[in-house]
XYZ file of C-alpha atoms in Angstrom:
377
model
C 87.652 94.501 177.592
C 86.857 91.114 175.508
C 90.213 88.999 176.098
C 89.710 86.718 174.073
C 88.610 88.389 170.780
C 91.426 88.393 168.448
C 92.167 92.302 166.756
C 92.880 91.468 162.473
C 95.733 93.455 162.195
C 97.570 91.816 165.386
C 100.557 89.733 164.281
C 100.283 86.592 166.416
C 101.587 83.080 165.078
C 99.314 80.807 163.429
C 98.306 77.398 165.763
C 98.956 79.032 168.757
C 95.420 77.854 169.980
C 95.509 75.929 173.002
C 99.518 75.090 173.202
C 99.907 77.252 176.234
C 97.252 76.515 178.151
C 98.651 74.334 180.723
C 99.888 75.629 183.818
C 103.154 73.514 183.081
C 104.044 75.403 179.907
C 102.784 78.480 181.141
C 105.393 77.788 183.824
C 107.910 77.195 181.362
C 107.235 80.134 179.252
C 107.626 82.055 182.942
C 111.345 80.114 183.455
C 112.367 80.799 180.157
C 111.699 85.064 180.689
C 113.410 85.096 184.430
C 115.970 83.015 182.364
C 116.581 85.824 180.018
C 115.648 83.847 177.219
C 113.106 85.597 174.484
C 109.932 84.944 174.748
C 107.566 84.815 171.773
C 104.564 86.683 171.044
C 102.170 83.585 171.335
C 103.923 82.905 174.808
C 103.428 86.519 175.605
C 99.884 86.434 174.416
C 99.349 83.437 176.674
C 100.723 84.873 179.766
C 97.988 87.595 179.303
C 95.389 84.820 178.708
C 95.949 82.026 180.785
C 98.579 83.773 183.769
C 98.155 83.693 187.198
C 98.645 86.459 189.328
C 101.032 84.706 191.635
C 103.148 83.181 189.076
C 103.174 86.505 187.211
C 104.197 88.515 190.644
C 107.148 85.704 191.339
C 108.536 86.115 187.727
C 108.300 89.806 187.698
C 110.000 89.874 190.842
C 112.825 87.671 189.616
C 113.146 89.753 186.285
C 113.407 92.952 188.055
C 116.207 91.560 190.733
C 118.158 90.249 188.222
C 118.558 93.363 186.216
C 118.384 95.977 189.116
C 118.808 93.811 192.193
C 117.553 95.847 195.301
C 116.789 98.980 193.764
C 114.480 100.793 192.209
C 114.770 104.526 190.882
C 112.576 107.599 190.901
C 113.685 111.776 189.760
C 112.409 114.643 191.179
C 111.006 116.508 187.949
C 108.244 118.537 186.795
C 105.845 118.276 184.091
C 105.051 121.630 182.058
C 101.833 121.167 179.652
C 102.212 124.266 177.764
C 99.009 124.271 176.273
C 95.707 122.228 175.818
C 94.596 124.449 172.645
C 94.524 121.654 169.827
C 93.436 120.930 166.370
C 92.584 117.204 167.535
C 89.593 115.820 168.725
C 90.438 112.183 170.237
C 87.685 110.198 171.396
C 89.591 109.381 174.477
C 91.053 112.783 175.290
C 89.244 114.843 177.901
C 92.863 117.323 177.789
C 92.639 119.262 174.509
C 90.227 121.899 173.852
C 88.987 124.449 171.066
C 90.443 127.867 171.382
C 87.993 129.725 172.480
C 86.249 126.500 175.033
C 85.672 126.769 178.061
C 88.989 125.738 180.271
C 91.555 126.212 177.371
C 94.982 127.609 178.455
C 97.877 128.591 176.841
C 101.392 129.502 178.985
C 104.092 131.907 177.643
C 107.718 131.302 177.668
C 108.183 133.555 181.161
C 105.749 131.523 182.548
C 107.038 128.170 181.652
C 110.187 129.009 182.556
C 109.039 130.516 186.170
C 107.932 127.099 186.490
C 110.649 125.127 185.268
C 113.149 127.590 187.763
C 110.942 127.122 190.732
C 111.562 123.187 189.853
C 114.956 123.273 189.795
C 115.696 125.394 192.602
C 113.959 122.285 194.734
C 116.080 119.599 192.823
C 114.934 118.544 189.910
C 116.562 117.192 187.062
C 114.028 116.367 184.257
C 111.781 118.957 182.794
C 108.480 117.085 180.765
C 107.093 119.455 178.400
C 104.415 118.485 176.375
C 101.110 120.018 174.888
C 97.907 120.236 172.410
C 98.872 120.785 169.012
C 98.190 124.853 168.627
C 96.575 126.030 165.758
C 98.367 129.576 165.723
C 101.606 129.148 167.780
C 104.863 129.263 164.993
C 108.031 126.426 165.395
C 110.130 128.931 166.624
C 107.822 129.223 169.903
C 109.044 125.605 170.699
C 112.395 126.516 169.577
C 112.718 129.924 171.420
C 111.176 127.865 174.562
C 113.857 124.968 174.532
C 116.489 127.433 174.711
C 114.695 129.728 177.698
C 115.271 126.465 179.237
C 118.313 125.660 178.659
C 119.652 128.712 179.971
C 118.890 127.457 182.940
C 121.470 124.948 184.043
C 122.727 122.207 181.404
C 122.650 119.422 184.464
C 118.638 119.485 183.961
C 117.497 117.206 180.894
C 114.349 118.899 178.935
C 112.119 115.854 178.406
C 109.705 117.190 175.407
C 107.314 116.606 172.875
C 105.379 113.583 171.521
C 105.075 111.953 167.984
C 102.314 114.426 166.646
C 103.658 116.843 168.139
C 107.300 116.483 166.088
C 105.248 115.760 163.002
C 102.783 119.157 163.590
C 106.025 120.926 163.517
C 107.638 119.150 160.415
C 104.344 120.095 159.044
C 104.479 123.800 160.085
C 107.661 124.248 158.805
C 107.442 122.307 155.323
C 110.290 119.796 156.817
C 111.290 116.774 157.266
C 111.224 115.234 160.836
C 114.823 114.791 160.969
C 115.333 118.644 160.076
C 112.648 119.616 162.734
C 114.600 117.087 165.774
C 117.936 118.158 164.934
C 116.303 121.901 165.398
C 114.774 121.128 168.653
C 117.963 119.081 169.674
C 120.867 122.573 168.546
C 117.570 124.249 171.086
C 118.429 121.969 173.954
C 116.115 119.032 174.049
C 117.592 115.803 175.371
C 115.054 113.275 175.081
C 111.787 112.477 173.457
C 108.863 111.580 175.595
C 106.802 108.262 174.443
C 103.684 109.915 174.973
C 100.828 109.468 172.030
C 101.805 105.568 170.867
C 98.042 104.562 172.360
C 97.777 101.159 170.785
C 99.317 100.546 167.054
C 96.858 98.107 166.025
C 94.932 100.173 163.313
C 90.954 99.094 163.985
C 91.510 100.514 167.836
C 93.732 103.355 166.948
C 91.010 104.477 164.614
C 88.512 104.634 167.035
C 89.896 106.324 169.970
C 92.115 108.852 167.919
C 90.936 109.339 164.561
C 93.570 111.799 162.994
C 96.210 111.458 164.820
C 99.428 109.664 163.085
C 99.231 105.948 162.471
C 101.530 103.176 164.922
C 103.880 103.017 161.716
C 104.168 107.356 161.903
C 104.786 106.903 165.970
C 107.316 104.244 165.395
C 109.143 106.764 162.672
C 109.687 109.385 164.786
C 111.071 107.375 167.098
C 113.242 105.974 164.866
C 114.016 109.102 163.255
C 114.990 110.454 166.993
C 117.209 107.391 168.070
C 119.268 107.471 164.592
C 120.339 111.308 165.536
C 120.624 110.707 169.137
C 118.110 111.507 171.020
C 116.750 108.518 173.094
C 112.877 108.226 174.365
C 110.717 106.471 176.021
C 107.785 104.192 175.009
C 104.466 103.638 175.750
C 101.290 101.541 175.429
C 97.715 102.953 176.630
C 95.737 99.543 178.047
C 92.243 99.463 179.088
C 90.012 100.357 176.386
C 88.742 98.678 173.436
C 92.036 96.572 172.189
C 92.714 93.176 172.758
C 95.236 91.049 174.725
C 96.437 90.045 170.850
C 96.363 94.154 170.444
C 98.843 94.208 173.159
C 101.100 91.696 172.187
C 101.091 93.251 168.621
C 102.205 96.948 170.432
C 104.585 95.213 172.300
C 106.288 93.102 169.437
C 106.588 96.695 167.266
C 108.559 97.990 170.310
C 110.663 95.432 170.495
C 111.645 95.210 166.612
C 112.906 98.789 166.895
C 114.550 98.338 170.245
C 116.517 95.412 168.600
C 116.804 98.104 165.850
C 117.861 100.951 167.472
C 118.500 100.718 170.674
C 117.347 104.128 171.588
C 114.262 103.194 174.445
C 115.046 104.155 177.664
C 112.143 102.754 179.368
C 108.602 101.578 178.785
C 105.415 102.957 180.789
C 101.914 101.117 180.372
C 99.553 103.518 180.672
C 96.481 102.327 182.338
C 93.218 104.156 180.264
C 91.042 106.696 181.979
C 87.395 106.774 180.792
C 86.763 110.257 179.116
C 85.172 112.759 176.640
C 83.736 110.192 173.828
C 84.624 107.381 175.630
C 83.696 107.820 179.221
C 81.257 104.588 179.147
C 83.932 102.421 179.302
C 85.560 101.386 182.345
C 88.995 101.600 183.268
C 91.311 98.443 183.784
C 91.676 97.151 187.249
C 94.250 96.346 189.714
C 95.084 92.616 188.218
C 95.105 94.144 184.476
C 97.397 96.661 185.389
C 99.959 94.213 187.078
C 99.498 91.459 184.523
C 100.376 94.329 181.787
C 103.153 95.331 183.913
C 104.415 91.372 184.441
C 103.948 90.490 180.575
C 105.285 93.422 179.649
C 108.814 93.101 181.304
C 108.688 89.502 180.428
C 108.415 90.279 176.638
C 110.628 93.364 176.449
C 113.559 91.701 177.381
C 115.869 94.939 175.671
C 114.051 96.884 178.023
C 116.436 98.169 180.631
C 113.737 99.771 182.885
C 109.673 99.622 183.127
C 107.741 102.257 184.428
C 104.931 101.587 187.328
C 103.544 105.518 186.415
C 101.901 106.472 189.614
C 99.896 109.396 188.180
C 98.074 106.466 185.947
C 97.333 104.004 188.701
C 97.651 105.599 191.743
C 101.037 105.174 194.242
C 99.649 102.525 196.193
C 99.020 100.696 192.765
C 102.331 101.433 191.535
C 104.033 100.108 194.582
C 102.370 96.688 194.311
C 103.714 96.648 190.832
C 107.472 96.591 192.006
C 106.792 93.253 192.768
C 105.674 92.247 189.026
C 108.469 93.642 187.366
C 108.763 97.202 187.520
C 111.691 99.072 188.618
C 110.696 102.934 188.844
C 108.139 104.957 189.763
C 108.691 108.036 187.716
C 108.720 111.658 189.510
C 107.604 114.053 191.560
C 105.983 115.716 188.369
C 104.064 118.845 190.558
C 102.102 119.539 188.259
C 100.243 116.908 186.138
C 97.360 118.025 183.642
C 96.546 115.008 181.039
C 95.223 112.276 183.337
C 93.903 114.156 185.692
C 91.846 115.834 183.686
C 90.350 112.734 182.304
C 89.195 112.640 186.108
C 92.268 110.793 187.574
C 91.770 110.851 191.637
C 95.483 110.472 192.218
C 97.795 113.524 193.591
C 99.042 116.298 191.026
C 102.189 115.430 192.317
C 104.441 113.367 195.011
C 106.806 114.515 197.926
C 110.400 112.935 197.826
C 109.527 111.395 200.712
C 106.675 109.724 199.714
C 107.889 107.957 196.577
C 111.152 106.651 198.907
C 108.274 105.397 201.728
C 106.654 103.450 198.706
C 109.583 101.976 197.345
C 110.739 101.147 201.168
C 107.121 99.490 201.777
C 108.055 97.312 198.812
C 111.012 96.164 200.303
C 113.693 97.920 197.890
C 116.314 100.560 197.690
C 115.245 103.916 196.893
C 117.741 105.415 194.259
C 117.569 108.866 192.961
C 118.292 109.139 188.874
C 118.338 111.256 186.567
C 116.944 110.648 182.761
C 119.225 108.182 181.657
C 118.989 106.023 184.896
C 122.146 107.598 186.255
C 122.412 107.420 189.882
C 122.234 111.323 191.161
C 123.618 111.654 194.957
């Protein structure tokens, strides 16, 4: 990735150039996050720049103890991708395929909700459903398969869909993407997932996901979602061919409709994977990922919780990052299709036991939670 190239679209203060530099302000910049103070974009674009991994670790530490002291959380769920039979062709995506290609699935409703009971019956509380957008299946699949799952047991919270995915539906149904979340929400969903934001700045987003919906169309949904109340999660894909400025940019949009809505429940950097069109790039390595994780908590400071998503980095990876800022290491997940078919080499899923030894190695409090960061005994 080019660091230092600045993307067009990326809104990033004018003058900014060579301010920061100095370890002393960099320091300061550090003081004023752990501080709780806002931080602005050319500080956070610095930090990314100029930031060393030790003063990043010791601020991302202090961040994370002073909103969650000792702790840090993890659910037992399970991810359910219903289907990789999709209309889109993303450069990046090595998931989705053509109907009749060579390692396309589709799952019925008994089948998903086998799955989802099996889950359950070994504790978990969060069902992740998301899939390819299908070129046959009708809205009231998605509808009829909410409510299979919501028969069984309202103490489980059905985690599901993505931005294209809500505006496929609005657009198989001639509706408006209010009309088609309060549908899935009478259905039983609970939360939206963050899945599908990639990067907002346009010249990227082009190139990686040509024809799939725009930052502005991601945000919308989102917004859309929080206003009926339905939270969601966030995310940014790193990695690729954006820009430090890029990031900073994705970042700032969050924040705006955090401070907007209030409706984020947590944010999860997803590190890239290089695959399908894109699999001569290389993926970010261990001090990208934890500087994206440190700058990241530093800038979203109405950010209750961020993510260190072991399926994207690995659980020894997402250990280290507890101590630059993050707070939770996601799930159990059993069954994890996305990433790993982009060629990730980490585990379809985690034992209990092994996401509480990780935490432990780190030095923290396991705590079991459910969605919505409550504390399940």
């Amino acid at each position: 990735m080019q660091s230092r190239e600045h993307s067009s679209n990326a809104v990033i203060p004018a003058g900014w150039e060579g301010r920061l530099s100095s370890a002393a302000l960099l320091s300061g910049v550090l003081e004023k996050a752990v501080a709780g103070e806002r931080i602005s974009e050319a500080e956070a674009l610095a930090l990314f720049e100029e930031g060393d991994m030790e003063s990043l670790s010791r601020a991302g530490r202090a961040m994370r103890e002073a909103r969650h002291g000792s702790k840090a959380f993890y659910i037992i769920n399970r991810h359910i991708n219903y289907s990789n039979i999709c209309v889109l062709d993303c450069d990046f995506c090595a998931f989705g395929k053509r109907r009749r290609e060579e390692g396309a699935y589709e799952l019925t409703i008994p089948e998903i909700v086998g799955n989802a009971r099996a889950s359950i019956a070994m504790g978990a509380r969060e069902i992740h459903i998301v899939g390819g957008l299908h070129p046959t299946w009708k809205f009231t699949m998605y509808l009829d398969m909410l409510r299979a799952l919501r028969a069984l047991g309202p103490e489980v919270t059905l985690k599901a869909f993505t931005a294209i995915e809500i505006l496929h539906f609005a657009w198989l149904t001639k509706s408006t993407v209010g009309d088609v979340l309060l549908q899935l929400k009478e259905a039983g969903l609970g939360c939206l997932t963050g899945g599908g934001a990639e990067i907002f700045a346009e010249g990227p987003r082009r190139r990686i996901c040509r024809g799939k919906e725009t930052g502005g169309e991601w945000l919308e949904v989102h917004r859309t979602a929080h206003k009926l109340g339905i939270p969601s999660t966030a995310t940014m894909l790193f990695g690729h061919i954006e820009t430090y400025a890029d990031r900073v940019d994705h970042l700032r949009q969050l924040r705006e409709l955090q401070d907007e809505t209030g409706g984020f429940i947590a944010f999860l950097p997803l590190a890239f994977k290089p695959a399908h069109r894109l699999s001569h790039l290389m993926e970010p390595g261990a001090d990208e990922t934890l500087k994206t994780i440190a700058v990241s908590r530093a800038y979203l400071d109405n950010f209750d919780h961020i993510k260190a998503y072991w399926i994207s980095y690995g659980l020894e990876l997402a250990e280290r990052a507890l101590a630059f800022g993050a707070d939770d290491l996601d799930g159990t997940i059993e069954e994890e299709r996305i990433y790993h078919m982009a060629g990730a080499n980490s585990p379809v899923s985690q034992t209990v036991e092994a996401l509480r030894g990780a935490i432990r190695k780190a030095g923290l409090s396991p705590v079991l939670r459910d969605s919505f960061y409550n504390t399940v005994s």
